[in-house]
Steps between C-alpha positions, in 0.01 A plus 500: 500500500732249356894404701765360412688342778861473451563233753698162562503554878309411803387796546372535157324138544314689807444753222374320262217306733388851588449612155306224443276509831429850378347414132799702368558482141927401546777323321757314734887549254768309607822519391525096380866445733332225718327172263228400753362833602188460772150537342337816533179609486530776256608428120879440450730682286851382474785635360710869454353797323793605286590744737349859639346598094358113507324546809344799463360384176373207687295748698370694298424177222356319852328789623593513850448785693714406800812293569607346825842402498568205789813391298805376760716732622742444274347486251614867382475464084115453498470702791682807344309446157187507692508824612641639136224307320239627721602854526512495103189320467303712749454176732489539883733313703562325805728284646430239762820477681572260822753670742842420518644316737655633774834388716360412859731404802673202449570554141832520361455690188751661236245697223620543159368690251513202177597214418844542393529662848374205670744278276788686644376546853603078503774390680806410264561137648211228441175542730134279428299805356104487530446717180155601546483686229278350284634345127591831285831679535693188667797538240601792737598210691665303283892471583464531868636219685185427721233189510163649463163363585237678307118460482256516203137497438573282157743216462764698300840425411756595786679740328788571737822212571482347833142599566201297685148551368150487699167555350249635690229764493443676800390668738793333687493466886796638705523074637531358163772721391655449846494171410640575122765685627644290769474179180673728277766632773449808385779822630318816320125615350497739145189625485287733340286738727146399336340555797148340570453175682546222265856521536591627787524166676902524381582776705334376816725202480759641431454746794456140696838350392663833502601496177564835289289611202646705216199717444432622135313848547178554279596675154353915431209524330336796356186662755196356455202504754535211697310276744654166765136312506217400237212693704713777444517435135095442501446838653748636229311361224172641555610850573734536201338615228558255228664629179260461162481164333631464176720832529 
């Protein structure tokens, strides 16, 4: 048996620590977007494959006979060429998937299915945005009249005018970004519906200060077998019979 764990999650961290209490033969890939990844316990590979062809190639070059993909939610392009590259490669494939979130009483929530969606669900007059977004695709937001406040796990450039940078990593508590919010006067929440704990802090507090949250729906991807929990995943990978090394 030999893994490769597409990860850069939590949940793939939890992964990762199992694979190696286990004795199993894995590689840990990340994609390379955040400069001080957390150690791991399994060897690292960083970087893109060049795409569905590149990864299956990897496989079969690698000889791994299963994949588990614990990429983030949005994370569709790897995701996607994941279940291509295995299908072509002959590779079985699982996905460890946390739950999306899900609106609770007391939340004021408009969902949106994108970005661009969430750009235009904005008021037209100025507001103090918490962009929780994460750093790629801000330009969407570039030309709207707002302040933003947004939060990365690496000092990087603020890319948007009239924006307010925090570094942090989380898992965030729902008092500290209380306590963010109200310092940042903050009107309206984008986010991304990642699901999981680490970030849900954001929606408790805004629940809190009764704030609404522009809710960016999780993008399609193609069926693949799929679990919410790394025992899961464990029971998964020893009942799956592994494809042939080498092949």
């Amino acid at each position: 048996m030999r893994v490769l764990l597409l990860g850069g999650t939590t949940e793939a961290a939890a992964m990762a620590r199992a694979l190696a209490e286990a004795g199993v033969e894995a590689l840990y890939s990340y994609a390379g977007r955040t400069s001080t990844p957390r150690p791991q316990p399994l060897p690292l590979r960083i970087g893109g494959f060049g795409g569905a062809e590149g990864l299956a190639a990897c496989l079969r070059e690698g000889g791994f006979t299963h994949v588990i993909d614990a990429t983030h939610p949005f994370a569709t392009s790897i995701s996607r060429n994941a279940v291509a590259s295995c299908a072509a490669a002959g590779v079985p494939l699982l996905a460890l998937e946390r739950p999306a979130w899900a609106q609770a009483p007391g939340d004021d929530w408009t969902p949106v299915q994108d970005l661009a969606a969430a750009a235009a669900a904005l008021p037209r007059t100025p507001a103090n945005v918490f962009l929780a977004i994460g750093r790629q695709n801000l330009d969407i937001f570039t030309g709207l009249p707002h302040r933003w406040l947004l939060r990365f796990v690496d000092p990087e450039p603020v890319p948007l005018p009239r924006a307010s940078r925090v570094v942090d990593r989380g898992p965030f508590t729902s008092a500290g970004d209380m306590a963010l919010m109200r310092d940042h006067r903050i009107q309206i929440v984008v986010a991304k519906n990642a699901g999981g704990d680490g970030a849900r802090a954001k929606l408790d507090a805004a629940r809190a200060l009764r704030l609404p949250v522009v809710m960016v729906q999780r993008p399609a991807i193609p069926a693949r077998e799929t679990v919410a929990s790394v025992a899961q995943a464990m029971v998964w990978l020893h009942r799956t019979p592994p494809a042939e090394r080498g092949v």
